[in-house]
Every structure is written in C-alpha cells, then in structure tokens.
PDB file of C-alpha atoms and ligand atoms in Angstrom:
ATOM      1  CA  MET A 148     -10.798  11.242 -50.165  1.00 79.00           C
ATOM      2  CA  GLN A 149     -10.952   7.797 -48.558  1.00 94.00           C
ATOM      3  CA  SER A 150      -7.957   7.435 -46.325  1.00 98.00           C
ATOM      4  CA  VAL A 151      -6.089  10.119 -44.377  1.00 98.00           C
ATOM      5  CA  PHE A 152      -3.118  10.330 -42.003  1.00 98.00           C
ATOM      6  CA  VAL A 153      -3.087  13.070 -39.338  1.00 98.00           C
ATOM      7  CA  SER A 154      -0.249  13.730 -36.876  1.00 98.00           C
ATOM      8  CA  GLY A 155      -0.695  15.483 -33.529  1.00 98.00           C
ATOM      9  CA  ALA A 156      -4.094  13.824 -33.421  1.00 98.00           C
ATOM     10  CA  ASN A 157      -4.789  13.482 -29.698  1.00 97.00           C
ATOM     11  CA  ARG A 158      -5.777  17.096 -28.977  1.00 98.00           C
ATOM     12  CA  GLY A 159      -6.251  20.545 -30.457  1.00 98.00           C
ATOM     13  CA  ILE A 160      -6.691  21.033 -34.187  1.00 98.00           C
ATOM     14  CA  GLY A 161      -5.472  17.520 -35.048  1.00 98.00           C
ATOM     15  CA  LEU A 162      -8.083  15.853 -32.844  1.00 98.00           C
ATOM     16  CA  GLU A 163     -10.818  17.991 -34.389  1.00 98.00           C
ATOM     17  CA  HIS A 164      -9.702  16.941 -37.864  1.00 98.00           C
ATOM     18  CA  VAL A 165      -9.719  13.256 -36.925  1.00 98.00           C
ATOM     19  CA  LYS A 166     -13.270  13.516 -35.546  1.00 98.00           C
ATOM     20  CA  ARG A 167     -14.472  15.332 -38.653  1.00 98.00           C
ATOM     21  CA  PHE A 168     -12.766  13.006 -41.129  1.00 98.00           C
ATOM     22  CA  ALA A 169     -14.161   9.967 -39.296  1.00 97.00           C
ATOM     23  CA  ALA A 170     -17.673  11.501 -39.214  1.00 97.00           C
ATOM     24  CA  ALA A 171     -17.380  12.050 -42.985  1.00 97.00           C
ATOM     25  CA  GLY A 172     -16.669   8.338 -43.452  1.00 96.00           C
ATOM     26  CA  ARG A 173     -12.927   8.525 -44.093  1.00 97.00           C
ATOM     27  CA  HIS A 174     -10.568   5.970 -42.656  1.00 97.00           C
ATOM     28  CA  VAL A 175      -8.142   7.839 -40.407  1.00 98.00           C
ATOM     29  CA  TYR A 176      -4.631   6.954 -39.312  1.00 98.00           C
ATOM     30  CA  ALA A 177      -4.252   9.096 -36.195  1.00 98.00           C
ATOM     31  CA  ALA A 178      -0.648   9.596 -35.131  1.00 98.00           C
ATOM     32  CA  VAL A 179      -0.199  10.293 -31.423  1.00 98.00           C
ATOM     33  CA  ARG A 180       2.731  10.152 -29.056  1.00 98.00           C
ATOM     34  CA  ASP A 181       1.062   7.657 -26.740  1.00 97.00           C
ATOM     35  CA  PRO A 182      -1.802   5.576 -28.188  1.00 97.00           C
ATOM     36  CA  LEU A 183      -2.613   4.220 -24.715  1.00 96.00           C
ATOM     37  CA  ALA A 184      -3.236   7.770 -23.438  1.00 96.00           C
ATOM     38  CA  ALA A 185      -5.251   9.022 -26.428  1.00 97.00           C
ATOM     39  CA  ASP A 186      -8.523   8.836 -24.507  1.00 96.00           C
ATOM     40  CA  ALA A 187     -10.423  11.210 -26.800  1.00 97.00           C
ATOM     41  CA  LEU A 188      -9.823   8.799 -29.686  1.00 97.00           C
ATOM     42  CA  THR A 189     -10.633   5.528 -27.924  1.00 96.00           C
ATOM     43  CA  PRO A 190     -14.290   5.294 -29.085  1.00 95.00           C
ATOM     44  CA  LEU A 191     -13.303   5.954 -32.704  1.00 96.00           C
ATOM     45  CA  ALA A 192     -10.444   3.452 -32.477  1.00 96.00           C
ATOM     46  CA  GLU A 193     -12.806   0.832 -31.032  1.00 96.00           C
ATOM     47  CA  SER A 194     -15.270   1.415 -33.870  1.00 94.00           C
ATOM     48  CA  GLY A 195     -12.500   0.634 -36.363  1.00 94.00           C
ATOM     49  CA  GLN A 196     -12.753   3.992 -38.171  1.00 94.00           C
ATOM     50  CA  VAL A 197      -9.492   5.184 -36.691  1.00 98.00           C
ATOM     51  CA  ASN A 198      -6.160   3.415 -36.419  1.00 98.00           C
ATOM     52  CA  LEU A 199      -3.965   4.809 -33.667  1.00 98.00           C
ATOM     53  CA  ILE A 200      -0.327   5.082 -34.715  1.00 98.00           C
ATOM     54  CA  ALA A 201       2.531   5.725 -32.271  1.00 98.00           C
ATOM     55  CA  TYR A 202       4.504   8.741 -33.466  1.00 98.00           C
ATOM     56  CA  ASP A 203       6.971  10.955 -31.641  1.00 98.00           C
ATOM     57  CA  ALA A 204       8.303  13.609 -34.011  1.00 98.00           C
ATOM     58  CA  GLU A 205      11.589  13.732 -32.086  1.00 98.00           C
ATOM     59  CA  ASP A 206      12.218  10.061 -32.895  1.00 97.00           C
ATOM     60  CA  LEU A 207      13.890  10.105 -36.298  1.00 95.00           C
ATOM     61  CA  GLY A 208      13.333   6.344 -36.677  1.00 97.00           C
ATOM     62  CA  ALA A 209       9.555   6.657 -36.300  1.00 98.00           C
ATOM     63  CA  PRO A 210       8.657   7.394 -39.960  1.00 98.00           C
ATOM     64  CA  ASP A 211      10.202   4.181 -41.276  1.00 98.00           C
ATOM     65  CA  ARG A 212       8.482   2.125 -38.562  1.00 98.00           C
ATOM     66  CA  ILE A 213       5.141   3.728 -39.437  1.00 98.00           C
ATOM     67  CA  ALA A 214       5.648   3.067 -43.148  1.00 98.00           C
ATOM     68  CA  ALA A 215       6.456  -0.580 -42.375  1.00 98.00           C
ATOM     69  CA  ALA A 216       3.275  -0.878 -40.293  1.00 97.00           C
ATOM     70  CA  LEU A 217       1.089   0.698 -43.005  1.00 98.00           C
ATOM     71  CA  GLN A 218       2.549  -1.625 -45.662  1.00 98.00           C
ATOM     72  CA  ASP A 219       0.859  -0.892 -49.000  1.00 97.00           C
ATOM     73  CA  LYS A 220      -2.234   0.889 -47.655  1.00 98.00           C
ATOM     74  CA  PRO A 221      -3.153   3.854 -49.894  1.00 98.00           C
ATOM     75  CA  LEU A 222      -3.318   7.353 -48.404  1.00 98.00           C
ATOM     76  CA  ASP A 223      -5.116  10.278 -50.030  1.00 98.00           C
ATOM     77  CA  LEU A 224      -3.809  12.828 -47.546  1.00 98.00           C
ATOM     78  CA  VAL A 225      -0.861  13.136 -45.170  1.00 98.00           C
ATOM     79  CA  PHE A 226      -1.601  16.006 -42.792  1.00 99.00           C
ATOM     80  CA  ASN A 227       1.544  17.001 -40.899  1.00 99.00           C
ATOM     81  CA  ASN A 228      -0.167  18.784 -38.039  1.00 99.00           C
ATOM     82  CA  ALA A 229       1.934  17.973 -34.940  1.00 98.00           C
ATOM     83  CA  GLY A 230       3.906  20.968 -33.790  1.00 98.00           C
ATOM     84  CA  ILE A 231       5.391  22.829 -30.855  1.00 98.00           C
ATOM     85  CA  TYR A 232       5.783  26.501 -30.077  1.00 98.00           C
ATOM     86  CA  GLY A 233       9.346  26.280 -28.841  1.00 96.00           C
ATOM     87  CA  GLY A 234       9.192  27.558 -25.283  1.00 95.00           C
ATOM     88  CA  GLU A 235       9.447  30.964 -23.687  1.00 94.00           C
ATOM     89  CA  LYS A 236      13.053  31.897 -24.526  1.00 95.00           C
ATOM     90  CA  GLN A 237      12.591  33.143 -28.076  1.00 96.00           C
ATOM     91  CA  SER A 238      13.541  36.822 -27.879  1.00 96.00           C
ATOM     92  CA  LEU A 239      16.844  38.613 -28.333  1.00 96.00           C
ATOM     93  CA  ALA A 240      16.935  38.848 -24.543  1.00 95.00           C
ATOM     94  CA  GLY A 241      17.409  35.101 -24.370  1.00 96.00           C
ATOM     95  CA  ILE A 242      17.540  32.199 -26.800  1.00 97.00           C
ATOM     96  CA  ASP A 243      17.511  28.599 -25.568  1.00 97.00           C
ATOM     97  CA  PRO A 244      19.664  26.755 -28.152  1.00 97.00           C
ATOM     98  CA  GLU A 245      18.413  23.278 -27.208  1.00 97.00           C
ATOM     99  CA  ALA A 246      14.763  24.348 -27.400  1.00 98.00           C
ATOM    100  CA  PHE A 247      15.504  26.056 -30.729  1.00 98.00           C
ATOM    101  CA  MET A 248      16.936  22.848 -32.212  1.00 98.00           C
ATOM    102  CA  THR A 249      14.032  20.762 -30.879  1.00 98.00           C
ATOM    103  CA  THR A 250      11.580  23.162 -32.506  1.00 98.00           C
ATOM    104  CA  ILE A 251      13.327  22.865 -35.864  1.00 98.00           C
ATOM    105  CA  ARG A 252      13.387  19.094 -35.478  1.00 98.00           C
ATOM    106  CA  VAL A 253       9.681  18.753 -34.601  1.00 98.00           C
ATOM    107  CA  ASP A 254       8.171  21.504 -36.789  1.00 98.00           C
ATOM    108  CA  ALA A 255      10.350  21.251 -39.925  1.00 98.00           C
ATOM    109  CA  LEU A 256      12.509  18.121 -40.187  1.00 98.00           C
ATOM    110  CA  ALA A 257       9.968  15.638 -38.793  1.00 98.00           C
ATOM    111  CA  PRO A 258       7.209  16.478 -41.317  1.00 98.00           C
ATOM    112  CA  LEU A 259       9.712  16.069 -44.150  1.00 98.00           C
ATOM    113  CA  LEU A 260      10.905  12.665 -42.919  1.00 98.00           C
ATOM    114  CA  LEU A 261       7.353  11.452 -42.303  1.00 98.00           C
ATOM    115  CA  THR A 262       6.260  12.600 -45.751  1.00 99.00           C
ATOM    116  CA  GLN A 263       9.270  10.920 -47.361  1.00 98.00           C
ATOM    117  CA  ALA A 264       8.485   7.616 -45.622  1.00 98.00           C
ATOM    118  CA  LEU A 265       4.803   7.738 -46.622  1.00 98.00           C
ATOM    119  CA  LEU A 266       5.329   8.639 -50.302  1.00 98.00           C
ATOM    120  CA  PRO A 267       4.701   5.032 -51.461  1.00 98.00           C
ATOM    121  CA  ASN A 268       1.334   5.098 -49.657  1.00 98.00           C
ATOM    122  CA  LEU A 269       0.457   8.501 -51.127  1.00 98.00           C
ATOM    123  CA  ARG A 270       1.387   7.248 -54.604  1.00 98.00           C
ATOM    124  CA  ARG A 271      -1.271   4.551 -54.187  1.00 98.00           C
ATOM    125  CA  GLY A 272      -3.885   7.138 -53.145  1.00 98.00           C
ATOM    126  CA  ALA A 273      -6.210   8.966 -55.505  1.00 97.00           C
ATOM    127  CA  ARG A 274      -5.658  12.548 -54.240  1.00 98.00           C
ATOM    128  CA  LYS A 275      -1.941  12.600 -53.284  1.00 98.00           C
ATOM    129  CA  ILE A 276      -2.263  15.591 -50.939  1.00 98.00           C
ATOM    130  CA  ILE A 277       0.454  16.630 -48.490  1.00 99.00           C
ATOM    131  CA  ALA A 278      -0.744  19.339 -46.085  1.00 99.00           C
ATOM    132  CA  ASN A 279       1.789  20.937 -43.759  1.00 99.00           C
ATOM    133  CA  GLN A 280       0.323  22.737 -40.759  1.00 99.00           C
ATOM    134  CA  SER A 281       2.447  25.856 -40.761  1.00 99.00           C
ATOM    135  CA  SER A 282       1.689  29.276 -39.310  1.00 98.00           C
ATOM    136  CA  ARG A 283       1.629  32.791 -40.701  1.00 98.00           C
ATOM    137  CA  MET A 284       4.410  33.344 -38.152  1.00 98.00           C
ATOM    138  CA  GLY A 285       6.525  31.372 -40.629  1.00 98.00           C
ATOM    139  CA  SER A 286       5.855  33.913 -43.372  1.00 98.00           C
ATOM    140  CA  ILE A 287       8.851  36.183 -43.998  1.00 98.00           C
ATOM    141  CA  ALA A 288       6.702  38.612 -46.003  1.00 98.00           C
ATOM    142  CA  ASP A 289       4.127  38.843 -43.176  1.00 97.00           C
ATOM    143  CA  ASN A 290       6.638  39.280 -40.329  1.00 98.00           C
ATOM    144  CA  GLY A 291       5.847  42.733 -39.000  1.00 98.00           C
ATOM    145  CA  SER A 292       6.772  42.309 -35.344  1.00 97.00           C
ATOM    146  CA  GLY A 293       9.984  40.250 -35.068  1.00 97.00           C
ATOM    147  CA  GLY A 294      10.908  37.922 -32.204  1.00 97.00           C
ATOM    148  CA  PHE A 295       9.721  34.331 -31.761  1.00 98.00           C
ATOM    149  CA  TYR A 296      12.947  33.136 -33.357  1.00 98.00           C
ATOM    150  CA  ALA A 297      12.550  29.381 -32.934  1.00 98.00           C
ATOM    151  CA  TYR A 298       8.907  29.110 -33.993  1.00 98.00           C
ATOM    152  CA  ARG A 299       9.244  31.540 -36.899  1.00 98.00           C
ATOM    153  CA  ALA A 300      12.416  29.832 -38.171  1.00 98.00           C
ATOM    154  CA  ALA A 301      10.922  26.348 -37.880  1.00 98.00           C
ATOM    155  CA  LYS A 302       7.700  27.241 -39.686  1.00 99.00           C
ATOM    156  CA  ALA A 303       9.607  29.222 -42.348  1.00 99.00           C
ATOM    157  CA  GLY A 304      11.656  26.045 -42.833  1.00 98.00           C
ATOM    158  CA  LEU A 305       8.470  24.018 -43.150  1.00 99.00           C
ATOM    159  CA  ASN A 306       7.236  26.507 -45.746  1.00 99.00           C
ATOM    160  CA  MET A 307      10.390  26.045 -47.804  1.00 98.00           C
ATOM    161  CA  ILE A 308      10.094  22.267 -47.491  1.00 99.00           C
ATOM    162  CA  THR A 309       6.504  22.559 -48.722  1.00 99.00           C
ATOM    163  CA  LYS A 310       7.612  24.470 -51.814  1.00 98.00           C
ATOM    164  CA  SER A 311      10.397  22.002 -52.632  1.00 99.00           C
ATOM    165  CA  LEU A 312       8.078  19.012 -52.172  1.00 99.00           C
ATOM    166  CA  ALA A 313       5.584  20.648 -54.531  1.00 98.00           C
ATOM    167  CA  LEU A 314       8.291  21.088 -57.150  1.00 98.00           C
ATOM    168  CA  ASP A 315       9.812  17.624 -56.679  1.00 98.00           C
ATOM    169  CA  LEU A 316       6.483  15.771 -56.719  1.00 98.00           C
ATOM    170  CA  GLY A 317       4.325  17.874 -59.034  1.00 98.00           C
ATOM    171  CA  HIS A 318       5.025  15.744 -62.091  1.00 98.00           C
ATOM    172  CA  GLU A 319       3.511  12.765 -60.236  1.00 98.00           C
ATOM    173  CA  GLY A 320       0.261  14.639 -59.611  1.00 98.00           C
ATOM    174  CA  PHE A 321       0.903  15.498 -55.957  1.00 98.00           C
ATOM    175  CA  ILE A 322      -0.673  18.579 -54.350  1.00 98.00           C
ATOM    176  CA  VAL A 323       1.507  20.002 -51.565  1.00 99.00           C
ATOM    177  CA  VAL A 324       0.343  22.981 -49.495  1.00 99.00           C
ATOM    178  CA  ALA A 325       1.294  24.910 -46.371  1.00 99.00           C
ATOM    179  CA  LEU A 326      -1.622  25.874 -44.124  1.00 99.00           C
ATOM    180  CA  HIS A 327      -2.252  28.462 -41.424  1.00 99.00           C
ATOM    181  CA  PRO A 328      -5.118  27.388 -39.153  1.00 99.00           C
ATOM    182  CA  GLY A 329      -5.812  30.863 -37.783  1.00 98.00           C
ATOM    183  CA  TRP A 330      -5.118  31.864 -34.177  1.00 98.00           C
ATOM    184  CA  VAL A 331      -7.025  29.009 -32.615  1.00 98.00           C
ATOM    185  CA  LYS A 332      -8.239  28.281 -29.068  1.00 98.00           C
ATOM    186  CA  THR A 333      -6.077  25.271 -28.211  1.00 98.00           C
ATOM    187  CA  ARG A 334      -3.387  24.604 -25.637  1.00 98.00           C
ATOM    188  CA  MET A 335      -0.941  26.295 -28.023  1.00 98.00           C
ATOM    189  CA  GLY A 336      -3.205  29.148 -29.079  1.00 98.00           C
ATOM    190  CA  GLY A 337      -4.501  29.859 -25.571  1.00 97.00           C
ATOM    191  CA  PRO A 338      -7.934  31.004 -24.381  1.00 98.00           C
ATOM    192  CA  ARG A 339      -7.710  34.503 -25.921  1.00 98.00           C
ATOM    193  CA  ALA A 340      -7.486  33.118 -29.474  1.00 98.00           C
ATOM    194  CA  PRO A 341     -10.396  34.352 -31.615  1.00 98.00           C
ATOM    195  CA  VAL A 342     -10.925  31.198 -33.728  1.00 98.00           C
ATOM    196  CA  ASP A 343     -12.705  28.095 -32.425  1.00 98.00           C
ATOM    197  CA  VAL A 344     -11.076  24.789 -33.206  1.00 98.00           C
ATOM    198  CA  GLY A 345     -14.208  23.598 -35.016  1.00 98.00           C
ATOM    199  CA  ASP A 346     -14.248  26.609 -37.359  1.00 98.00           C
ATOM    200  CA  SER A 347     -10.547  26.218 -38.110  1.00 98.00           C
ATOM    201  CA  ALA A 348     -10.784  22.502 -38.874  1.00 98.00           C
ATOM    202  CA  ALA A 349     -13.991  22.897 -40.900  1.00 98.00           C
ATOM    203  CA  GLY A 350     -12.386  25.624 -43.015  1.00 98.00           C
ATOM    204  CA  GLN A 351      -9.225  23.593 -43.561  1.00 98.00           C
ATOM    205  CA  ALA A 352     -11.181  20.437 -44.442  1.00 98.00           C
ATOM    206  CA  ALA A 353     -13.268  22.335 -47.005  1.00 98.00           C
ATOM    207  CA  LEU A 354     -10.094  23.786 -48.518  1.00 98.00           C
ATOM    208  CA  LEU A 355      -8.417  20.357 -48.701  1.00 98.00           C
ATOM    209  CA  GLN A 356     -11.482  18.944 -50.414  1.00 97.00           C
ATOM    210  CA  ARG A 357     -11.419  21.531 -53.206  1.00 97.00           C
ATOM    211  CA  LEU A 358      -7.641  21.712 -53.800  1.00 98.00           C
ATOM    212  CA  THR A 359      -6.476  21.207 -57.366  1.00 98.00           C
ATOM    213  CA  LYS A 360      -3.002  20.854 -58.866  1.00 98.00           C
ATOM    214  CA  THR A 361      -2.817  24.605 -59.514  1.00 98.00           C
ATOM    215  CA  ASP A 362      -2.913  25.137 -55.715  1.00 98.00           C
ATOM    216  CA  SER A 363       0.232  23.078 -55.130  1.00 98.00           C
ATOM    217  CA  GLY A 364       3.228  24.963 -53.724  1.00 98.00           C
ATOM    218  CA  ARG A 365       1.034  27.633 -52.154  1.00 98.00           C
ATOM    219  CA  PHE A 366       0.196  28.812 -48.621  1.00 99.00           C
ATOM    220  CA  PHE A 367      -3.419  29.179 -47.426  1.00 99.00           C
ATOM    221  CA  ASP A 368      -5.188  30.204 -44.252  1.00 98.00           C
ATOM    222  CA  TYR A 369      -8.201  28.310 -42.914  1.00 98.00           C
ATOM    223  CA  THR A 370     -10.656  30.505 -44.832  1.00 98.00           C
ATOM    224  CA  GLY A 371      -8.966  29.570 -48.117  1.00 98.00           C
ATOM    225  CA  ALA A 372      -7.268  32.975 -48.530  1.00 98.00           C
ATOM    226  CA  GLU A 373      -3.747  32.758 -49.934  1.00 98.00           C
ATOM    227  CA  LEU A 374      -0.870  33.964 -47.749  1.00 98.00           C
ATOM    228  CA  PRO A 375       2.470  35.377 -48.908  1.00 98.00           C
ATOM    229  CA  TRP A 376       5.601  33.292 -48.258  1.00 98.00           C
TER     230      TRP A 376
HETATM  231  N1  NAP B  34      -3.351  27.182 -32.184  1.00 76.27           N
HETATM  232  C1  NAP B  34      -2.921  28.136 -32.995  1.00 76.27           C
HETATM  233  O1  NAP B  34      -3.275  29.324 -32.834  1.00 76.27           O
HETATM  234  C2  NAP B  34      -1.989  27.813 -34.135  1.00 76.27           C
HETATM  235  C3  NAP B  34      -1.641  28.866 -35.009  1.00 76.27           C
HETATM  236  C4  NAP B  34      -0.790  28.593 -36.094  1.00 76.27           C
HETATM  237  C5  NAP B  34      -0.337  27.294 -36.287  1.00 76.27           C
HETATM  238  N2  NAP B  34      -0.693  26.302 -35.414  1.00 76.27           N
HETATM  239  C6  NAP B  34      -0.154  24.960 -35.673  1.00 76.27           C
HETATM  240  O2  NAP B  34      -1.187  24.005 -35.664  1.00 76.27           O
HETATM  241  C7  NAP B  34      -0.676  22.724 -35.242  1.00 76.27           C
HETATM  242  C8  NAP B  34      -1.556  22.158 -34.145  1.00 76.27           C
HETATM  243  O3  NAP B  34      -1.527  23.088 -33.065  1.00 76.27           O
HETATM  244  P1  NAP B  34      -2.610  23.122 -31.891  1.00 76.27           P
HETATM  245  O4  NAP B  34      -3.025  24.517 -31.747  1.00 76.27           O
HETATM  246  O5  NAP B  34      -3.639  22.049 -32.073  1.00 76.27           O
HETATM  247  O6  NAP B  34      -1.644  22.800 -30.667  1.00 76.27           O
HETATM  248  P2  NAP B  34      -1.749  21.839 -29.414  1.00 76.27           P
HETATM  249  O7  NAP B  34      -3.125  21.833 -28.861  1.00 76.27           O
HETATM  250  O8  NAP B  34      -0.615  22.256 -28.553  1.00 76.27           O
HETATM  251  O9  NAP B  34      -1.470  20.389 -30.053  1.00 76.27           O
HETATM  252  C9  NAP B  34      -0.197  20.080 -30.552  1.00 76.27           C
HETATM  253  C10 NAP B  34      -0.231  18.650 -31.028  1.00 76.27           C
HETATM  254  O10 NAP B  34       1.097  18.323 -31.505  1.00 76.27           O
HETATM  255  C11 NAP B  34       1.532  17.159 -30.823  1.00 76.27           C
HETATM  256  N3  NAP B  34       2.974  17.114 -30.623  1.00 76.27           N
HETATM  257  C12 NAP B  34       3.763  18.013 -29.997  1.00 76.27           C
HETATM  258  N4  NAP B  34       5.034  17.591 -29.980  1.00 76.27           N
HETATM  259  C13 NAP B  34       5.041  16.376 -30.592  1.00 76.27           C
HETATM  260  C14 NAP B  34       6.039  15.419 -30.862  1.00 76.27           C
HETATM  261  N5  NAP B  34       7.322  15.589 -30.489  1.00 76.27           N
HETATM  262  N6  NAP B  34       5.693  14.284 -31.509  1.00 76.27           N
HETATM  263  C15 NAP B  34       4.417  14.073 -31.888  1.00 76.27           C
HETATM  264  N7  NAP B  34       3.419  14.931 -31.652  1.00 76.27           N
HETATM  265  C16 NAP B  34       3.729  16.072 -31.010  1.00 76.27           C
HETATM  266  C17 NAP B  34       0.830  17.204 -29.465  1.00 76.27           C
HETATM  267  O11 NAP B  34       0.860  15.925 -28.875  1.00 76.27           O
HETATM  268  P3  NAP B  34       0.964  15.735 -27.249  1.00 76.27           P
HETATM  269  O12 NAP B  34      -0.445  15.879 -26.733  1.00 76.27           O
HETATM  270  O13 NAP B  34       1.524  14.361 -27.085  1.00 76.27           O
HETATM  271  O14 NAP B  34       1.859  16.832 -26.732  1.00 76.27           O
HETATM  272  C18 NAP B  34      -0.557  17.669 -29.892  1.00 76.27           C
HETATM  273  O15 NAP B  34      -1.307  16.609 -30.405  1.00 76.27           O
HETATM  274  C19 NAP B  34       0.774  22.976 -34.828  1.00 76.27           C
HETATM  275  O16 NAP B  34       1.640  22.595 -35.869  1.00 76.27           O
HETATM  276  C20 NAP B  34       0.824  24.491 -34.622  1.00 76.27           C
HETATM  277  O17 NAP B  34       2.123  25.021 -34.812  1.00 76.27           O
HETATM  278  C21 NAP B  34      -1.499  26.526 -34.352  1.00 76.27           C
END
C-alpha cells in the first residue's frame, strides 16, 4: 500500500491512522475540515509525507473539488472515517429531525459521494480498498438495546452502501469493507471507552493490510473478527 486517503484526519481514530500510515512510509492524503487548524498534522505536512485536503462532509460539492485537486494520483485505500454521533435527541422521547438528516448526510451519503469521486484514483492504485468506518451500532442483527435512531440509521445506511459498492465494483478487483473500530477513547467515544485509539488503529491497519478479495462486502471489528450485518 503506497498511497492512502483518510477523512476525519485531524483527531481521534483518523489522526492515529494518519500518523501510523506516515510512519510506515505511506503517502497520506489527510482530509480535514480546516487544514489551517490541523495543528497535530502540521509537522507531517511540512515533511511532505502528508497532504492536507480541505473536506467538509456536509458540503456536497467537496468530493468533486478533491478529485480535481488529486488529478490522476493513484490511491490504494480510501478510508471514509469522518463521522458524527448525531446529538443528544435520539430517543423516542425526542428526535431532532434536522440533526437526524445531518447525521445521515455526514455518516452515509458523504462517504458514498467521496468514494464515487475518487474511483478513478482508486482504479489507478494497486490495492483498490474502500474502508468505511461504521459502527456495530449500525448492525441490525446486533441491535439488542434500541434507541440511538440517527446514529444507528446512518451507520446501517453506510453498511448497505458498503455492500452495494462491493457488488458493483467487485469485478474490477475492488475490496470494500465496513469496519467497527471498537468503543474507543476519543471525543466521540468518551473517557470511559475501553479501547485505546492506538490499539484500535493498529488492529484496523493490520486488517487492511491482509484483506483479500474474499473479504469484500463484509463487516469487521478492529480485531479482525467478522460482525453480522
Ligand atoms: N470512538 C468510538 O467509540 C467509535 C465507535 C464506533 C465507530 N466510530 C466511528 O469512528 C469514526 C471516527 O470517530 P472518532 O471516535 O475518532 O471520533 P472523533 O474524535 O469525534 O472524530 C471525528 C472526526 O470526524 C470529523 N468530522 C466530523 N464531522 C465532519 C464533517 N462534517 N466533515 C468532515 N469531517 C468531519 C471530525 O472533524 P472535526 O475535528 O473538524 O470535527 C473528526 O476528525 C467515526 O465515523 C465514528 O462514527 C467511533
């Protein structure tokens, strides 16, 4: 894997992936909302190992602008990692319709549009991997506690998008997977989360490295265990 694209790269799991990919000698396109405020990535950007890319998942015009900027650069991996939880009003006691739609837009539609725009770059890459950072909260089979309507619906949508991409692109040699990073200590996961960001990213990176075409269209946690849809 030579060249990778990671969204949501300025903090949390995305930032950890960028650091690890860069340390492993990959060239990284790190997509962040505000490149001028991505302080944690400045040293890597200055060294030339990382290209900072402006990307707001709510901006539906962003994917085409990014594709135009990348021109014909090959990508081995597009890692759709950026995501939001969807706010507090996600129970039957109160749903915030605007927040619900924003969550669907950021967590499901945006990864699809970004992937679509970057297909020409992936076609030039050797590995052709699309990794969608989902959550086991998006698993219908695993839903044993209800609630969390916006986040669950958005990640379930991302899971379905993952499966369709795998079917639509399989004949071209693409590998498309949905991933669950674990419950991870980040701003989203909170301080009580049992998994450190380093362990999550290391497990996901090892999994990405060993993926083969038979893994496409499947859902894996950070240890490599398969999850039910
Ligand atoms: N942490 C967990 O326990 C856990 C569990 C399951 C799944 N996940 C998934 O893992 C992914 C990363 O989560 P995390 O824990 O690292 O969360 P995090 O620390 O909250 O980071 C979220 C990242 O997404 C970016 N982002 C949010 N909205 C965006 C938008 N509209 N456009 C572009 N980027 C946007 C954020 O950028 P800004 O800094 O600009 O806001 C940030 O880089 C998410 O998809 C999340 O759903 C996390």
